[in-house]
Coordinates of C-alpha atoms in Angstrom, one line a residue:
M4 CA 36.5 90.3 55.1
R5 CA 37.0 93.3 55.8
D6 CA 35.3 95.3 53.0
A7 CA 32.5 93.0 53.4
L8 CA 31.7 93.4 57.2
K9 CA 32.2 97.3 56.3
N10 CA 30.0 97.4 53.4
N11 CA 27.8 94.8 54.5
S12 CA 28.5 92.4 51.5
G13 CA 25.4 89.6 51.2
T14 CA 27.0 86.3 52.5
F15 CA 26.9 84.1 49.3
E16 CA 28.7 87.3 47.7
L17 CA 31.4 87.1 50.3
Q18 CA 31.1 83.0 49.8
D19 CA 31.7 83.3 45.7
K20 CA 34.3 85.5 46.2
L21 CA 36.3 83.0 48.9
R22 CA 35.6 80.2 46.3
E23 CA 38.3 82.1 43.4
V24 CA 41.2 81.4 46.4
I25 CA 40.3 78.8 48.8
S26 CA 38.5 75.8 48.8
P27 CA 34.4 75.5 48.9
F28 CA 34.2 74.0 52.1
L29 CA 36.0 76.7 54.1
A30 CA 34.2 79.6 51.9
E31 CA 30.7 77.8 53.1
D32 CA 32.2 77.8 56.2
I33 CA 33.3 81.2 56.3
A34 CA 30.4 82.5 55.1
R35 CA 28.0 81.2 57.4
T36 CA 30.1 83.0 60.3
Y37 CA 30.8 86.1 58.8
D38 CA 26.5 86.1 58.1
N39 CA 25.8 85.3 61.9
V40 CA 28.5 87.9 63.1
S41 CA 27.4 90.7 60.8
R42 CA 23.5 90.2 62.4
R43 CA 25.4 90.2 65.4
L44 CA 27.4 93.7 64.5
S45 CA 24.6 95.9 63.2
Q46 CA 23.6 95.7 67.0
Y47 CA 26.2 97.7 67.6
S48 CA 27.5 101.3 66.6
Y49 CA 30.9 102.3 65.7
E50 CA 32.8 105.1 67.6
S51 CA 36.2 106.0 66.8
Q52 CA 37.1 102.7 65.7
H53 CA 35.3 101.1 68.7
L54 CA 32.3 98.9 68.3
I55 CA 30.2 100.3 71.0
K56 CA 27.1 98.4 72.6
R57 CA 25.2 100.3 75.1
V58 CA 23.9 97.9 78.2
R59 CA 22.2 98.2 81.5
S60 CA 24.7 96.1 83.9
D61 CA 21.8 94.3 85.6
D62 CA 20.2 92.9 82.3
N63 CA 21.8 89.0 82.8
K64 CA 20.0 88.6 79.3
V65 CA 21.6 90.9 77.5
K66 CA 25.0 90.3 79.0
K67 CA 24.7 87.1 78.1
E68 CA 24.2 88.2 73.7
L69 CA 27.4 90.2 74.5
E70 CA 28.9 86.4 75.2
H71 CA 28.0 84.8 72.2
D72 CA 28.5 88.0 70.3
E73 CA 32.2 87.2 71.3
R74 CA 32.1 83.9 71.1
Y75 CA 30.4 84.2 67.2
V76 CA 33.8 86.8 66.4
R77 CA 36.4 84.6 67.7
L78 CA 35.1 81.7 65.8
L79 CA 35.1 84.0 62.5
Y80 CA 38.6 84.6 63.0
H81 CA 39.1 80.8 63.9
T82 CA 37.9 79.8 60.9
M83 CA 39.5 82.5 58.8
K84 CA 43.0 81.4 60.0
K85 CA 42.1 77.6 59.1
A86 CA 41.7 78.9 56.1
I87 CA 44.1 81.4 55.7
S88 CA 47.0 78.8 56.5
A89 CA 45.1 75.7 53.8
R90 CA 45.5 78.7 51.3
A91 CA 49.0 79.5 52.4
E92 CA 50.1 75.7 52.4
F93 CA 48.7 75.1 49.1
V94 CA 50.8 78.0 47.8
C95 CA 54.3 76.4 49.3
K96 CA 53.4 73.2 47.7
E97 CA 52.7 74.9 44.7
K98 CA 55.7 77.0 44.9
Q99 CA 58.3 73.2 45.8
N100 CA 56.1 71.8 42.4
S101 CA 57.4 74.8 40.6
L102 CA 60.7 74.4 42.0
N103 CA 61.5 70.8 41.9
K104 CA 60.6 71.1 37.9
L105 CA 63.4 73.6 37.4

């Protein structure tokens, strides 16, 4: 994911890579959320390992946009957490099955 965000990778390219390791449903979910986040982050500048967006303090519309940006980033992390948990559970079950066969 980090590489995809850094390199501004395409959504379908990311989805194809994710399908190799997680379910197609989760891969699609992450790719869709990634697309929203990457579009929003393109409006930020990158300074000293921080994302910066300068706005006027009296512009309520832009403040709302910042809140939406935050929600989309949180949603991306939540979706990635679900996928990582599902993948870890799958790997543990497979490991258990292989140990039971011994």
